[in-house]
PDB file of C-alpha atoms in Angstrom:
ATOM      1  CA  MET E   1     -10.576  18.454 -19.164  1.00 36.00           C
ATOM      2  CA  ILE E   2     -10.394  18.014 -15.418  1.00 39.00           C
ATOM      3  CA  ASP E   3      -7.500  19.944 -13.904  1.00 58.00           C
ATOM      4  CA  ASN E   4      -7.860  18.799 -10.297  1.00 92.00           C
ATOM      5  CA  LEU E   5      -6.284  15.358  -9.926  1.00 94.00           C
ATOM      6  CA  ALA E   6      -8.547  14.383  -7.029  1.00 92.00           C
ATOM      7  CA  ASP E   7     -11.583  15.138  -9.193  1.00 93.00           C
ATOM      8  CA  ARG E   8     -10.019  13.239 -12.090  1.00 94.00           C
ATOM      9  CA  PHE E   9      -9.427  10.255  -9.806  1.00 96.00           C
ATOM     10  CA  GLU E  10     -13.083  10.285  -8.762  1.00 95.00           C
ATOM     11  CA  THR E  11     -14.170   9.945 -12.411  1.00 95.00           C
ATOM     12  CA  LEU E  12     -12.181   6.739 -12.894  1.00 97.00           C
ATOM     13  CA  SER E  13     -13.834   3.339 -13.040  1.00 97.00           C
ATOM     14  CA  ALA E  14     -13.314   0.889 -10.184  1.00 97.00           C
ATOM     15  CA  ALA E  15     -10.740  -0.998 -12.258  1.00 98.00           C
ATOM     16  CA  GLU E  16      -8.861   2.213 -13.046  1.00 98.00           C
ATOM     17  CA  LYS E  17      -8.906   3.251  -9.377  1.00 98.00           C
ATOM     18  CA  ARG E  18      -7.484  -0.156  -8.506  1.00 98.00           C
ATOM     19  CA  THR E  19      -4.626   0.470 -10.939  1.00 98.00           C
ATOM     20  CA  VAL E  20      -3.944   3.863  -9.338  1.00 98.00           C
ATOM     21  CA  HIS E  21      -3.969   2.220  -5.904  1.00 98.00           C
ATOM     22  CA  LEU E  22      -1.529  -0.469  -6.995  1.00 98.00           C
ATOM     23  CA  VAL E  23       0.839   2.013  -8.645  1.00 98.00           C
ATOM     24  CA  LEU E  24       0.881   4.306  -5.624  1.00 98.00           C
ATOM     25  CA  CYS E  25       1.156   1.468  -3.120  1.00 98.00           C
ATOM     26  CA  ARG E  26       4.050  -0.015  -5.071  1.00 98.00           C
ATOM     27  CA  HIS E  27       5.770   3.317  -4.413  1.00 98.00           C
ATOM     28  CA  ALA E  28       4.788   3.107  -0.719  1.00 98.00           C
ATOM     29  CA  LEU E  29       6.196  -0.433  -0.628  1.00 98.00           C
ATOM     30  CA  THR E  30       9.472   0.881  -2.033  1.00 98.00           C
ATOM     31  CA  ARG E  31       9.589   3.441   0.792  1.00 98.00           C
ATOM     32  CA  TRP E  32       8.924   0.654   3.322  1.00 98.00           C
ATOM     33  CA  ARG E  33      11.690  -1.504   1.862  1.00 98.00           C
ATOM     34  CA  GLU E  34      14.138   1.410   1.905  1.00 97.00           C
ATOM     35  CA  PHE E  35      13.268   2.011   5.553  1.00 97.00           C
ATOM     36  CA  CYS E  36      13.897  -1.641   6.468  1.00 97.00           C
ATOM     37  CA  ALA E  37      17.046  -2.103   4.386  1.00 96.00           C
ATOM     38  CA  GLY E  38      20.158  -2.527   6.468  1.00 88.00           C
ATOM     39  CA  ARG E  39      18.218  -1.941   9.671  1.00 93.00           C
ATOM     40  CA  PRO E  40      18.319  -4.446  12.520  1.00 95.00           C
ATOM     41  CA  PRO E  41      15.032  -6.181  13.308  1.00 95.00           C
ATOM     42  CA  ILE E  42      12.433  -3.816  14.760  1.00 96.00           C
ATOM     43  CA  HIS E  43      11.264  -4.915  18.196  1.00 95.00           C
ATOM     44  CA  TYR E  44       8.520  -3.503  20.401  1.00 94.00           C
ATOM     45  CA  VAL E  45       6.574  -4.465  23.516  1.00 93.00           C
ATOM     46  CA  GLU E  46       2.815  -4.585  23.212  1.00 87.00           C
ATOM     47  CA  SER E  47       1.307  -2.933  26.266  1.00 85.00           C
ATOM     48  CA  VAL E  48      -1.752  -5.123  26.877  1.00 82.00           C
ATOM     49  CA  VAL E  49       0.082  -8.302  27.835  1.00 83.00           C
ATOM     50  CA  GLY E  50       3.653  -7.032  27.786  1.00 86.00           C
ATOM     51  CA  THR E  51       4.976  -9.491  25.247  1.00 89.00           C
ATOM     52  CA  GLY E  52       7.893  -8.679  23.019  1.00 94.00           C
ATOM     53  CA  GLN E  53       7.187  -8.601  19.295  1.00 95.00           C
ATOM     54  CA  THR E  54       9.275  -8.304  16.160  1.00 96.00           C
ATOM     55  CA  VAL E  55       8.047  -6.509  13.056  1.00 97.00           C
ATOM     56  CA  ASP E  56       7.783  -8.753  10.006  1.00 97.00           C
ATOM     57  CA  PRO E  57       9.501  -6.716   7.287  1.00 97.00           C
ATOM     58  CA  ASP E  58       7.965  -8.914   4.561  1.00 98.00           C
ATOM     59  CA  LEU E  59       4.365  -8.386   5.641  1.00 98.00           C
ATOM     60  CA  PRO E  60       3.672  -5.286   3.485  1.00 98.00           C
ATOM     61  CA  ALA E  61       5.090  -7.040   0.392  1.00 98.00           C
ATOM     62  CA  ASP E  62       2.958 -10.102   1.084  1.00 98.00           C
ATOM     63  CA  ALA E  63      -0.064  -7.832   1.568  1.00 98.00           C
ATOM     64  CA  PHE E  64       0.648  -6.059  -1.709  1.00 98.00           C
ATOM     65  CA  GLU E  65       0.869  -9.359  -3.594  1.00 98.00           C
ATOM     66  CA  SER E  66      -2.346 -10.566  -1.963  1.00 98.00           C
ATOM     67  CA  ALA E  67      -4.099  -7.358  -3.006  1.00 98.00           C
ATOM     68  CA  ARG E  68      -2.876  -7.861  -6.573  1.00 98.00           C
ATOM     69  CA  ALA E  69      -4.181 -11.428  -6.528  1.00 98.00           C
ATOM     70  CA  GLY E  70      -7.472 -10.452  -4.937  1.00 98.00           C
ATOM     71  CA  ARG E  71      -7.142 -12.908  -2.049  1.00 97.00           C
ATOM     72  CA  ASP E  72      -5.090 -13.508   1.076  1.00 98.00           C
ATOM     73  CA  LEU E  73      -2.169 -15.575  -0.179  1.00 97.00           C
ATOM     74  CA  GLN E  74      -0.077 -15.946   2.986  1.00 95.00           C
ATOM     75  CA  GLN E  75      -2.279 -15.470   6.055  1.00 97.00           C
ATOM     76  CA  VAL E  76      -1.695 -11.744   5.804  1.00 98.00           C
ATOM     77  CA  ALA E  77      -4.872 -10.807   7.713  1.00 97.00           C
ATOM     78  CA  ALA E  78      -3.818 -12.844  10.736  1.00 97.00           C
ATOM     79  CA  ARG E  79      -0.257 -11.509  10.557  1.00 97.00           C
ATOM     80  CA  TYR E  80      -1.474  -7.893  10.519  1.00 97.00           C
ATOM     81  CA  ARG E  81      -3.589  -8.154  13.688  1.00 94.00           C
ATOM     82  CA  GLU E  82      -0.826  -7.545  16.217  1.00 94.00           C
ATOM     83  CA  PRO E  83       1.172  -4.784  14.501  1.00 96.00           C
ATOM     84  CA  ILE E  84      -1.940  -2.788  13.540  1.00 96.00           C
ATOM     85  CA  ALA E  85      -3.238  -2.999  17.113  1.00 94.00           C
ATOM     86  CA  ALA E  86       0.210  -2.018  18.387  1.00 95.00           C
ATOM     87  CA  MET E  87       0.321   0.992  16.067  1.00 96.00           C
ATOM     88  CA  GLN E  88      -3.116   2.114  17.235  1.00 94.00           C
ATOM     89  CA  ASP E  89      -2.004   1.717  20.874  1.00 94.00           C
ATOM     90  CA  ASP E  90       1.249   3.610  20.146  1.00 94.00           C
ATOM     91  CA  ASP E  91       3.278   0.558  21.141  1.00 95.00           C
ATOM     92  CA  LEU E  92       4.758   0.451  17.643  1.00 96.00           C
ATOM     93  CA  THR E  93       5.747   3.673  15.950  1.00 96.00           C
ATOM     94  CA  PHE E  94       7.485   4.488  12.708  1.00 97.00           C
ATOM     95  CA  PRO E  95       8.494   7.799  11.148  1.00 97.00           C
ATOM     96  CA  GLU E  96       5.372   9.523   9.796  1.00 97.00           C
ATOM     97  CA  ALA E  97       5.951   8.735   6.113  1.00 98.00           C
ATOM     98  CA  ILE E  98       6.618   5.079   6.921  1.00 98.00           C
ATOM     99  CA  THR E  99       3.461   4.910   9.024  1.00 98.00           C
ATOM    100  CA  PHE E 100       1.517   6.151   6.007  1.00 98.00           C
ATOM    101  CA  ALA E 101       3.214   3.591   3.760  1.00 98.00           C
ATOM    102  CA  TYR E 102       2.366   0.780   6.172  1.00 98.00           C
ATOM    103  CA  TYR E 103      -1.285   1.842   6.482  1.00 98.00           C
ATOM    104  CA  ALA E 104      -1.678   2.416   2.733  1.00 98.00           C
ATOM    105  CA  ILE E 105      -0.608  -1.146   1.983  1.00 98.00           C
ATOM    106  CA  TYR E 106      -2.707  -2.503   4.837  1.00 98.00           C
ATOM    107  CA  ASN E 107      -5.774  -0.705   3.471  1.00 98.00           C
ATOM    108  CA  LEU E 108      -4.977  -1.814  -0.091  1.00 98.00           C
ATOM    109  CA  PHE E 109      -4.938  -5.381   1.205  1.00 98.00           C
ATOM    110  CA  GLY E 110      -8.202  -4.845   3.062  1.00 98.00           C
ATOM    111  CA  LYS E 111      -9.961  -3.461   0.009  1.00 98.00           C
ATOM    112  CA  TYR E 112      -8.769  -5.912  -2.609  1.00 98.00           C
ATOM    113  CA  ALA E 113      -7.919  -9.121  -0.739  1.00 98.00           C
ATOM    114  CA  GLU E 114     -10.573  -8.985   1.977  1.00 98.00           C
ATOM    115  CA  SER E 115     -13.274  -6.931   0.209  1.00 97.00           C
ATOM    116  CA  ARG E 116     -13.460  -4.519   3.145  1.00 98.00           C
ATOM    117  CA  ALA E 117     -15.132  -1.180   2.540  1.00 98.00           C
ATOM    118  CA  VAL E 118     -12.130   1.132   2.362  1.00 98.00           C
ATOM    119  CA  ASP E 119     -12.467   4.639   0.980  1.00 98.00           C
ATOM    120  CA  ASP E 120     -10.693   4.902  -2.372  1.00 98.00           C
ATOM    121  CA  TRP E 121      -9.192   8.305  -1.610  1.00 97.00           C
ATOM    122  CA  LEU E 122      -7.849   7.136   1.773  1.00 98.00           C
ATOM    123  CA  ILE E 123      -5.529   4.688   0.041  1.00 98.00           C
ATOM    124  CA  VAL E 124      -4.376   7.383  -2.399  1.00 98.00           C
ATOM    125  CA  ASN E 125      -3.815   9.898   0.377  1.00 96.00           C
ATOM    126  CA  GLN E 126      -1.873   7.475   2.577  1.00 98.00           C
ATOM    127  CA  ALA E 127       0.243   6.183  -0.297  1.00 98.00           C
ATOM    128  CA  LEU E 128       1.144   9.707  -1.388  1.00 97.00           C
ATOM    129  CA  ALA E 129       2.030  10.660   2.193  1.00 97.00           C
ATOM    130  CA  ALA E 130       4.553   7.809   2.161  1.00 97.00           C
ATOM    131  CA  GLU E 131       6.597  10.158  -0.014  1.00 96.00           C
ATOM    132  CA  GLN E 132       8.248  12.725   2.271  1.00 92.00           C
ATOM    133  CA  GLU E 133       8.669  15.325  -0.453  1.00 93.00           C
ATOM    134  CA  GLU E 134       5.236  16.889  -0.931  1.00 92.00           C
ATOM    135  CA  SER E 135       6.391  18.325  -4.247  1.00 94.00           C
ATOM    136  CA  ARG E 136       6.394  14.763  -5.602  1.00 95.00           C
ATOM    137  CA  TRP E 137       2.780  13.977  -4.658  1.00 96.00           C
ATOM    138  CA  ARG E 138       1.138  15.603  -7.672  1.00 95.00           C
ATOM    139  CA  PRO E 139       3.517  14.026 -10.215  1.00 96.00           C
ATOM    140  CA  LEU E 140       3.110  10.612  -8.563  1.00 97.00           C
ATOM    141  CA  LEU E 141      -0.674  10.834  -8.695  1.00 97.00           C
ATOM    142  CA  ALA E 142      -0.667  12.198 -12.248  1.00 96.00           C
ATOM    143  CA  ALA E 143       1.552   9.337 -13.397  1.00 97.00           C
ATOM    144  CA  ALA E 144      -0.613   6.738 -11.643  1.00 98.00           C
ATOM    145  CA  ILE E 145      -3.781   8.164 -13.217  1.00 97.00           C
ATOM    146  CA  ALA E 146      -2.092   8.191 -16.629  1.00 96.00           C
ATOM    147  CA  GLN E 147      -1.198   4.513 -16.229  1.00 95.00           C
ATOM    148  CA  ALA E 148      -4.781   3.702 -15.295  1.00 95.00           C
ATOM    149  CA  ALA E 149      -6.502   5.587 -18.096  1.00 84.00           C
TER     150      ALA E 149
END
């Protein structure tokens, strides 16, 4: 029996890892939705050209559904270009846990809808970090692994 959950995750098949990713990113998506709920639109100015931008609150959900389907369903890749660049340039910032949620779903999309080489553990780590309470990380991962196995 493997006690360390990270080691247990590494023993899973690709299909089982995908299930873990989807379970954890569904949780990250919930965190994103909670963050956006009741909040006015999020605006920022991208520093390269100085244009005003508005965050698309539906983009992570569309990315999640595309990842589930295994293909880009709603021009998600094109829609992600600006906000990801803005986050990397520090033009667009979120609270830390929300940043992790956003990146986890983006990387889930990249791996499963675009077939990009994304490290399996990166998605797990980012999705878990979307949960602010570290005490919940182990139970979340254990439950996701149990669903996959």
